[in-house]
Short mmCIF file of C-alpha atoms in Angstrom, two decimals:
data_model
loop_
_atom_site.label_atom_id
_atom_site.label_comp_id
_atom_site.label_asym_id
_atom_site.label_seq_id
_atom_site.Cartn_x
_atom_site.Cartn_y
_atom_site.Cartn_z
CA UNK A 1 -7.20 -118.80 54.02
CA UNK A 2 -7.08 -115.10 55.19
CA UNK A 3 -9.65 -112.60 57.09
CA UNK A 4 -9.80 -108.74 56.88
CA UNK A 5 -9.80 -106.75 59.83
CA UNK A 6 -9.96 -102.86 60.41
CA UNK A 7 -8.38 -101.76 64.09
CA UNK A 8 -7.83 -99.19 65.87
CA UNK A 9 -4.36 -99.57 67.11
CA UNK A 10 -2.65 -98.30 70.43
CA UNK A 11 0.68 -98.81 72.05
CA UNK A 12 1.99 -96.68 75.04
CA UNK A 13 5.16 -96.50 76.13
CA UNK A 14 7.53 -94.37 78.58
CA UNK A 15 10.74 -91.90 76.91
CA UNK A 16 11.79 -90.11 79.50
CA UNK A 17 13.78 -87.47 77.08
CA UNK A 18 10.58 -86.16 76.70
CA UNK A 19 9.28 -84.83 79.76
CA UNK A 20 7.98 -81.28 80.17
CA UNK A 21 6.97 -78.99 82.19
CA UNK A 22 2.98 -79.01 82.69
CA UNK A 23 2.68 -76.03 84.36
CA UNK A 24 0.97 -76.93 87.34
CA UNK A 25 -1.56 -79.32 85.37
CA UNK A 26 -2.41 -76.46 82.76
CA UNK A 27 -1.12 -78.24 80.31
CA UNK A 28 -2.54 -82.08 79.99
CA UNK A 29 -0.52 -83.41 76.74
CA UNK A 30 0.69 -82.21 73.83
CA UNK A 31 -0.34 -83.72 70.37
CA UNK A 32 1.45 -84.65 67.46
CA UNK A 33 0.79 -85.86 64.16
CA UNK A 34 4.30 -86.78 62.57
CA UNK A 35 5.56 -89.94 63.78
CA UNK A 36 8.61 -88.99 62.80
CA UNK A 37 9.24 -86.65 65.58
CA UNK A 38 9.71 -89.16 68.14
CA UNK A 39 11.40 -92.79 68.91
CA UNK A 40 8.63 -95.15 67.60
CA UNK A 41 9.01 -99.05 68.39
CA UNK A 42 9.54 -101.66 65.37
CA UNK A 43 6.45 -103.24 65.04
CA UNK A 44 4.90 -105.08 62.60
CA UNK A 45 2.43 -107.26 62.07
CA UNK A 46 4.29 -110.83 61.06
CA UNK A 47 1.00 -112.69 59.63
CA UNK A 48 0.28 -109.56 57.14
CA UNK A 49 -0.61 -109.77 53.97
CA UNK A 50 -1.85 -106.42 52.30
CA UNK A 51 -2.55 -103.05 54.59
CA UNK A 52 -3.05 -99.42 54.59
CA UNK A 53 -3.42 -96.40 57.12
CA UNK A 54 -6.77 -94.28 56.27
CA UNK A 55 -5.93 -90.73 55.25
CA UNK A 56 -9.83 -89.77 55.13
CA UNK A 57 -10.33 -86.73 55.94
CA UNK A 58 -7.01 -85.99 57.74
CA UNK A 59 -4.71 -89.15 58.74
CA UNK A 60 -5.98 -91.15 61.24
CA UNK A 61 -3.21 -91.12 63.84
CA UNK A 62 -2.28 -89.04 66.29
CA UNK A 63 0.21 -89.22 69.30
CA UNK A 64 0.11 -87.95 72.43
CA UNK A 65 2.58 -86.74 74.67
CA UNK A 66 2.07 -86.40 78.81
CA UNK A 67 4.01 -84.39 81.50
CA UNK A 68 5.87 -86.98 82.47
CA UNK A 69 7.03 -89.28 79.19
CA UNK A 70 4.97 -91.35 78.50
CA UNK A 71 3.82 -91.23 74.78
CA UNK A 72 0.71 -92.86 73.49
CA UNK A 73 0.10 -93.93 69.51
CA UNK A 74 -2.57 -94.42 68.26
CA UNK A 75 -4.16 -95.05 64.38
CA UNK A 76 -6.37 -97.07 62.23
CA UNK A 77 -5.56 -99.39 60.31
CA UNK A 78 -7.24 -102.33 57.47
CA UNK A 79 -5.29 -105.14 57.32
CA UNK A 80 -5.63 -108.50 55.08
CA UNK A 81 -3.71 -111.39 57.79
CA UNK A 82 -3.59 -114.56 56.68
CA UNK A 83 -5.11 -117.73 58.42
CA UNK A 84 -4.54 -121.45 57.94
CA UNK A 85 -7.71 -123.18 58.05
CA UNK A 86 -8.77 -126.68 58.72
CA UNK A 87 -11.54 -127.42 56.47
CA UNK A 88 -12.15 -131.01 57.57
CA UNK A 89 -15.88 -130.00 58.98
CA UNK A 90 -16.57 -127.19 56.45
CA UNK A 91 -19.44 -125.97 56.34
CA UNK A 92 -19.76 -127.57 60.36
CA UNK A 93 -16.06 -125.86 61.53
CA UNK A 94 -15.02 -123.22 63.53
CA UNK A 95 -11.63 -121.77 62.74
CA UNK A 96 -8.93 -120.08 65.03
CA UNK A 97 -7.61 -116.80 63.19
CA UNK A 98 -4.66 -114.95 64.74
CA UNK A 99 -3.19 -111.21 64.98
CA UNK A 100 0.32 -111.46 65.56
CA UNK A 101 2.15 -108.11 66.37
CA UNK A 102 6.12 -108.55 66.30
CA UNK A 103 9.69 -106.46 67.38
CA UNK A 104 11.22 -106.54 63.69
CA UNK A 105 14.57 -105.68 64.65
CA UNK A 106 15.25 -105.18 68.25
CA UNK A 107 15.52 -108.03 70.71
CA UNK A 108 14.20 -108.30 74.28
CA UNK A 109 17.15 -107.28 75.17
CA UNK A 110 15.76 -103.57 74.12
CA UNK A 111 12.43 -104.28 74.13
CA UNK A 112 9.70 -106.08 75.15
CA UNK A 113 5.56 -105.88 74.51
CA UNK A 114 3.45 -106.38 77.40
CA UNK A 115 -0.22 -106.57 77.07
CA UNK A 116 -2.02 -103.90 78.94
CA UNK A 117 -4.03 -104.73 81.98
CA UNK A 118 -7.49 -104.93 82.23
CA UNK A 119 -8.80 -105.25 78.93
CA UNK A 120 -6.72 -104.56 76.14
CA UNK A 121 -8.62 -105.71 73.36
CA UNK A 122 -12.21 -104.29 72.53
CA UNK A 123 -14.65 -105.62 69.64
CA UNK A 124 -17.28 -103.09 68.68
CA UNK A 125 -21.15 -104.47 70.19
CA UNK A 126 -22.47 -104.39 66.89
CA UNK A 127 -20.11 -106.66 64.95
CA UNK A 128 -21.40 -108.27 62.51
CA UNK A 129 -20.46 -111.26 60.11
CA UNK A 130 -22.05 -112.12 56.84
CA UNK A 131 -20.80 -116.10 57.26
CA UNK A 132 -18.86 -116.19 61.05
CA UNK A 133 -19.99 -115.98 64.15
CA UNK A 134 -16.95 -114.48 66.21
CA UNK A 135 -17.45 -117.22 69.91
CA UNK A 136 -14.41 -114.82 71.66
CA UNK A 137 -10.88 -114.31 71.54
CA UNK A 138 -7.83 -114.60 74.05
CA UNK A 139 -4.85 -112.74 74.46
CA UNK A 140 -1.12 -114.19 74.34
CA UNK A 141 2.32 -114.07 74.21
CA UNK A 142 4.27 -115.48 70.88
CA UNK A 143 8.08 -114.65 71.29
CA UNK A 144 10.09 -115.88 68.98
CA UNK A 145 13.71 -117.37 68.55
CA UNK A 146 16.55 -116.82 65.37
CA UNK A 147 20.15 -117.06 65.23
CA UNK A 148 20.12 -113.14 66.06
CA UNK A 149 18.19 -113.32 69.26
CA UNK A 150 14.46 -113.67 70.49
CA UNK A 151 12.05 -111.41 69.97
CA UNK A 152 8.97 -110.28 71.50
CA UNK A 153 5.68 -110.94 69.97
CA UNK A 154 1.88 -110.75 70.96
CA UNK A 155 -1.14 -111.87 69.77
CA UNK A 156 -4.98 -112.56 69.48
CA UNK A 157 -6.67 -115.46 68.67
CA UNK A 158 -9.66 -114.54 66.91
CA UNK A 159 -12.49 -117.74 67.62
CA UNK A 160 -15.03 -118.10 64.54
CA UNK A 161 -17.55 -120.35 64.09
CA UNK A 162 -19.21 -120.38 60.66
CA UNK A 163 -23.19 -119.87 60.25
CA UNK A 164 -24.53 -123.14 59.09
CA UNK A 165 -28.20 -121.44 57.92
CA UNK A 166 -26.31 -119.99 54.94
CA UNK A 167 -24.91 -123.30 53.82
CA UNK A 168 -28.54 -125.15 54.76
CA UNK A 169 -30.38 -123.09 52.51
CA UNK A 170 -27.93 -122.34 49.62
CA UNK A 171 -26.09 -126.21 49.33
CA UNK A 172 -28.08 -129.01 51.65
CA UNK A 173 -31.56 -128.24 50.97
CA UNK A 174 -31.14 -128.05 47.01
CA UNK A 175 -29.04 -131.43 46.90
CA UNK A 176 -31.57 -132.66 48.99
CA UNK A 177 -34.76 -131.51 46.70
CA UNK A 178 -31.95 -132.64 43.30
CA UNK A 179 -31.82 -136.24 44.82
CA UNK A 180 -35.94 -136.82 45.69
CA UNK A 181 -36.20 -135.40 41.90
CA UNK A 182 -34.45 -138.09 40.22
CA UNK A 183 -36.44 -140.75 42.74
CA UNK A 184 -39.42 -139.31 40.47
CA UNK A 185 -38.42 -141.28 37.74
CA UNK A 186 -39.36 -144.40 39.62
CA UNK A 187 -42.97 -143.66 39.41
CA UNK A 188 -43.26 -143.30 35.49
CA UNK A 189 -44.14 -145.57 33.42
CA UNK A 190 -40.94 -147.92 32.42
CA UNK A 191 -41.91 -147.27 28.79
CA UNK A 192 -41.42 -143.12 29.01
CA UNK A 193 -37.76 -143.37 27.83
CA UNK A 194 -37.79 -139.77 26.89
CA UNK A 195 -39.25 -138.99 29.73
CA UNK A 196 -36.88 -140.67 32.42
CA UNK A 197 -34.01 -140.51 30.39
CA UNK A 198 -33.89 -137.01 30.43
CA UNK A 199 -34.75 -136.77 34.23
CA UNK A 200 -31.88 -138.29 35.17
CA UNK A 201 -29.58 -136.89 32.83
CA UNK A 202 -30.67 -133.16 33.26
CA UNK A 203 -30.47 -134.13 37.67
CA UNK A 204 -26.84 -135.45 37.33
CA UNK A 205 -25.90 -132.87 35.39
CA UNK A 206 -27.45 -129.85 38.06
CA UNK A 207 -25.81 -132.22 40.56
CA UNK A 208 -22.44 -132.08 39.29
CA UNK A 209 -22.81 -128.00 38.35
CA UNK A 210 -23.98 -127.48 41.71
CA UNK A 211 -20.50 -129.65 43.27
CA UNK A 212 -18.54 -127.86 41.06
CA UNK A 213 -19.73 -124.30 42.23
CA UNK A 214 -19.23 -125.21 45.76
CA UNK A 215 -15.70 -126.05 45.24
CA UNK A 216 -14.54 -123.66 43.68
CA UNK A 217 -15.43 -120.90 45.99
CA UNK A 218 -13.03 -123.00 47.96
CA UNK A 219 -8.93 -123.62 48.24
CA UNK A 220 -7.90 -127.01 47.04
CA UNK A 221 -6.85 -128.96 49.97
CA UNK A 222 -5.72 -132.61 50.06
CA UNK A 223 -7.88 -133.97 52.38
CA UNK A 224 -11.66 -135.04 52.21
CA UNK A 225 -14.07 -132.49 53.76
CA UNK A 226 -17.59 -132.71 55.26
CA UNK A 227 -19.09 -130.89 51.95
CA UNK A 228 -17.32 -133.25 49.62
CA UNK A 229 -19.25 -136.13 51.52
CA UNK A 230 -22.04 -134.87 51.10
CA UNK A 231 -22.27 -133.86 47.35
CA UNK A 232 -20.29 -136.57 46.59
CA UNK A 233 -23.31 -139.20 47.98
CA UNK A 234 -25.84 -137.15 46.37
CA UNK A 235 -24.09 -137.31 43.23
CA UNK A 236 -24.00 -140.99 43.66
CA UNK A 237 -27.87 -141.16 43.96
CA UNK A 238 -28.59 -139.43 41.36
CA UNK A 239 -26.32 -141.35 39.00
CA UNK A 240 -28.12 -144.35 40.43
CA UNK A 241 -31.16 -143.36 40.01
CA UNK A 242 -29.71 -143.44 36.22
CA UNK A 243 -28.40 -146.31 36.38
CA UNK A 244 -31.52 -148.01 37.59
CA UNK A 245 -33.37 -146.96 34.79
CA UNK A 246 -30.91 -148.44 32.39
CA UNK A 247 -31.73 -152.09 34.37
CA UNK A 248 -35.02 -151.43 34.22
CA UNK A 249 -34.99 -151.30 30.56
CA UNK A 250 -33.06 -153.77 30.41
CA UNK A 251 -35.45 -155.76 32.14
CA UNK A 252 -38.45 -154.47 30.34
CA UNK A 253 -37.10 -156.38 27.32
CA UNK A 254 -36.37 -159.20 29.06
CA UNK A 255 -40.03 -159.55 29.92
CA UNK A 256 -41.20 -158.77 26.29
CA UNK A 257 -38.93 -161.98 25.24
CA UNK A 258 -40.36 -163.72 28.49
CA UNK A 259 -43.95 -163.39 26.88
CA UNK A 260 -43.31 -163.98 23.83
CA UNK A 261 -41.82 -167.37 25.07
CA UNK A 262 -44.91 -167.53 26.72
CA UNK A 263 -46.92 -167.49 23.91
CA UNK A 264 -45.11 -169.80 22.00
CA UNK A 265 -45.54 -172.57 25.05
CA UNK A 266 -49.43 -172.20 25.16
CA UNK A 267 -49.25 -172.60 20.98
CA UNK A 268 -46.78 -175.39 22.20
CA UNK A 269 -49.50 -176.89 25.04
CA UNK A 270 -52.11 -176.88 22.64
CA UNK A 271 -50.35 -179.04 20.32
CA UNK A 272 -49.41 -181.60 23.01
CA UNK A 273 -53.32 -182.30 23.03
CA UNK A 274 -53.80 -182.04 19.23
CA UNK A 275 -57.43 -183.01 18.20
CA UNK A 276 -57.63 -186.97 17.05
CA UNK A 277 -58.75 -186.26 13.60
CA UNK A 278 -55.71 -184.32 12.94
CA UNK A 279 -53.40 -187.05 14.17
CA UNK A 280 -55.39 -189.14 11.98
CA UNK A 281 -54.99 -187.09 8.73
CA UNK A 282 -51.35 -185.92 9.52
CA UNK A 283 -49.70 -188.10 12.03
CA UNK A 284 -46.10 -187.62 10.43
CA UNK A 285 -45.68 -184.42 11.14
CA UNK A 286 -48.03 -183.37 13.67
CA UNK A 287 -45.76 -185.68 16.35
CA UNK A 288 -42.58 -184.29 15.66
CA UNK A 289 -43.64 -180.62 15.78
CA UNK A 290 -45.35 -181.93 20.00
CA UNK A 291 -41.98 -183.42 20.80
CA UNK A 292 -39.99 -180.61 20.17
CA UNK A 293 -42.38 -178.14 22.07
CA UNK A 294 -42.18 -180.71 25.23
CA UNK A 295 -38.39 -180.48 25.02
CA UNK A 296 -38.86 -176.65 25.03
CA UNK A 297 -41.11 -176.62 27.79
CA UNK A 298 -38.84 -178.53 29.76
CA UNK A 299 -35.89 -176.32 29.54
CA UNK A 300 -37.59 -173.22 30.09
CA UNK A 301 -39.89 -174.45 32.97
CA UNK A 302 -37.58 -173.93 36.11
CA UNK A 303 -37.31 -169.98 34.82
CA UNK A 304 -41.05 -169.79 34.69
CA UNK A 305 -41.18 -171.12 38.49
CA UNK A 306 -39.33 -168.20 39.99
CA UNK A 307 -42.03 -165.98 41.29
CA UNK A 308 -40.57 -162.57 43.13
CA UNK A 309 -44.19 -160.68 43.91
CA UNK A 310 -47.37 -161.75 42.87
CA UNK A 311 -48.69 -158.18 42.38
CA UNK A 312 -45.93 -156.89 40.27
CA UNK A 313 -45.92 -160.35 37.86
CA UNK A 314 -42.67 -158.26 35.36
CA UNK A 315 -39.26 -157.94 36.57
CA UNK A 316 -39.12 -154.02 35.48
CA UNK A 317 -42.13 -153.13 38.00
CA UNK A 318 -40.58 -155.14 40.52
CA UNK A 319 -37.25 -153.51 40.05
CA UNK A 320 -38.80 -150.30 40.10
CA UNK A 321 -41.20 -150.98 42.92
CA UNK A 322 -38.03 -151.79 45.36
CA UNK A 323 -36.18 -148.70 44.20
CA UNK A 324 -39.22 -146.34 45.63
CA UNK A 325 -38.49 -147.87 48.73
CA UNK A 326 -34.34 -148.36 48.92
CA UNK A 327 -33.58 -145.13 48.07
CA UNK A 328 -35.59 -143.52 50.07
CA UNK A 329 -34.36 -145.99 52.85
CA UNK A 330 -30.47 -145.73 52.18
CA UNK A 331 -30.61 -141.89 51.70
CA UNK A 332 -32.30 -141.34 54.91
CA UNK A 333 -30.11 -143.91 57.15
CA UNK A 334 -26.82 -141.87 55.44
CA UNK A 335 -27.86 -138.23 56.61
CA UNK A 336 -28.67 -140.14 60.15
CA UNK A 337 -24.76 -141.33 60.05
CA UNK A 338 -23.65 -137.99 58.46
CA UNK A 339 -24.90 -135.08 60.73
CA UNK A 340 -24.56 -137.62 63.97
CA UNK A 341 -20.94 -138.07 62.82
CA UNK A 342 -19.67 -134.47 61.45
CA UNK A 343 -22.07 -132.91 64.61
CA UNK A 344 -20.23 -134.93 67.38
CA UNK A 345 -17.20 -134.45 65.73
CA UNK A 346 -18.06 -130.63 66.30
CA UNK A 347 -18.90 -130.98 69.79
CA UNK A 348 -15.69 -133.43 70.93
CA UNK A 349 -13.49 -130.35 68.91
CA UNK A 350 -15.48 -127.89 71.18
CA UNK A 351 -14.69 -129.92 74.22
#
C-alpha cells in the first residue's frame, strides 16, 4: 500500500522585495543555495511517508533569482507516499497512486498553488517498472477544508497497471502444472497405495506452500481477491484428487468382498444341482446346505444386476476411469468462467 518515487521538484513564484538591478541584461539571475535566505512557501507533501533530499556530491537544490522577482526552487527529492489499493483483481488490477502537495499553514487567503501551463509534469522516456506499467497520469486540484480555513492543494494521479507475465509464469502456470500432477494418480494402478498416496499428499502440500507464499507478500485485506480464487480452486483439486483415491480404495475392497461373494454363489450354484448319488448317500444334509445358498442368492441378486460399464466390470476402475475425464472437464470449464469474468471485469473498470 505505498510506491517510491524520486522527483525533481520545482515551484516558482514572484517576491517583489527582491528585485535587482540587471544591468542592462548582464546579469541573468543570481543563484543561491541556502533556502534560508529567502521567503519559501509551506509545502509539504500530505500523503508522505518517509523522505530525504540527496546531498551527493553537493546538495541537490539550488534557487534562482531573476531581475525582476521572481524566484525559482528547485531540488530532488525520494519520497515513500502511501497508496490505498484495491486488490479485488490482483494480479488483473490497475491501481490509481497519488502525489499530493499541500499549504501546511497558510490559507488561500495568502496563498494559493497553481499548476503551471503547458506541461508541468515530466516522466523520464526510459521509465521503467519491474511489476507496473505506468498507462499516464493527470493533473488536479485537491483543496482542502478545517475549522482554520481551506487550503490549497495539488496533485497527480499516477495510473498503474500491473504486468500480468510476471504473475503467469511465477503463480498460474505452476498451480496449473501442481493440479494436472495430482490427475496422474488416476492412471496408476488402484493397488500402488504408496505410490498415490504420496502423490497427493506431497501435491497438496506444494499447493498449500505455494498459497501461502503468495499471500504473504501481500497486506491482509478483508475481501476475496482474484488470486485467492484461484489458488483456492486449485487447492480444492488437488485435495480431491486425494480424496478420490481414498473412494477408490474404498471401493477396491468393496469389489474384493464382491468376488469373494461371488465365489461363494458359484460353490452355492453347484450345489443347487448336486450329483444324484450324493443326494442318495447324504440326503439330510446335502438339502439344507442348497436351501440356504438359494436364500443367499436371492438377496444378493438385485446387487449383482447393476451393471455401470461393461469394460471396466470393478467399481474402483470405473471410479477412476470417470475422474480422468471430470477433472479434466470441471478444471477447464472453471478457468473459462475465471479469466472471462476477472478479464471483463478489467475492461468494464477501464471503461
Amino acid at each position: 500500500m505505498e510506491y517510491s518515487v524520486q522527483l525533481t521538484f520545482r515551484e516558482q513564484w514572484l517576491d517583489e522585495r527582491l528585485k535587482f538591478n540587471d544591468f542592462g541584461g548582464k546579469i541573468k539571475y543570481l543563484t543561491l543555495t541556502d533556502a534560508a535566505r529567502v521567503w519559501m512557501p509551506d509545502l509539504f507533501f500530505s500523503n508522505e511517508k518517509e523522505g530525504h533530499f540527496h546531498n551527493i556530491i553537493m546538495p541537490n537544490v539550488y534557487i534562482r533569482i531573476f531581475p525582476y522577482g521572481s524566484v525559482l526552487y528547485s531540488i530532488r527529492i525520494s519520497l515513500t507516499l502511501s497508496c490505498p489499493m484495491n486488490l479485488k483483481l490482483y494480479p488483473l488490477d490497475r491501481q490509481v497512486c497519488s502525489l499530493r502537495m499541500a499549504s501546511y499553514g497558510w490559507t488561500t487567503n495568502d496563498l494559493v498553488f497553481l499548476w503551471k501551463d503547458g506541461d508541468p509534469v515530466q516522466v523520464v522516456k526510459n521509465l521503467h517498472l519491474p511489476r507496473f506499467t505506468l498507462e499516464k497520469f493527470l493533473t488536479d486540484y485537491c483543496n482542502s477544508k478545517t475549522n482554520t480555513g481551506e487550503y490549497s492543494c495539488l496533485k497527480v494521479d499516477l495510473l498503474f497497471k500491473r504486468e500480468f507475465s510476471y504473475y503467469l509464469i511465477q503463480i498460474y502456470i505452476p498451480c496449473c502444472m501442481l493440479v494436472i500432477v495430482s490427475w496422474v494418480s488416476f492412471w496408476l494402478d488402484q493397488s500402488a497405495v504408496p505410490a498415490r498416496v504420496s502423490l497427493g499428499v506431497t501435491t497438496l502440500l506444494t499447493m498449500a506452500t505455494q498459497t501461502s507464499g503468495i499471500n504473504a507478500s501481500l497486506p491482509p485485506v478483508s475481501y476475496t481477491k482474484a488470486i485467492d480464487v484461484w489458488t483456492g480452486v486449485c487447492l480444492t483439486f488437488v485435495f480431491g484428487a486425494l480424496l478420490e483415491f481414498a473412494l477408490v480404495n474404498y471401493a477396491s475392497r468393496s469389489d474384493m468382498h464382491r468376488e469373494n461373494m461371488k465365489k461363494q454363489r458359484a460353490a452355492c450354484e453347484a450345489l443347487d444341482h448336486p450329483d444324484p448319488s450324493d443326494l442318495m448317500e447324504d440326503g439330510n444334509t446335502t438339502f439344507p446346505m442348497v436351501r440356504q445358498c438359494e436364500i443367499h442368492m436371492q438377496q444378493s441378486r438385485p446387487n449383482c444386476c447393476k451393471t455401470w460399464l461393461s469394460k471396466f466390470p470393478t467399481r474402483s476402475k470405473r471410479i477412476d476411469v470417470i475422474s480422468r475425464i471430470t477433472f479434466p472437464l470441471v478444471f477447464a470449464l472453471f478457468n473459462l468462467i475465471y479469466w472471462s469474468t476477472y478479464l471483463f471485469r478489467e475492461e468494464t473498470e477501464d471503461s
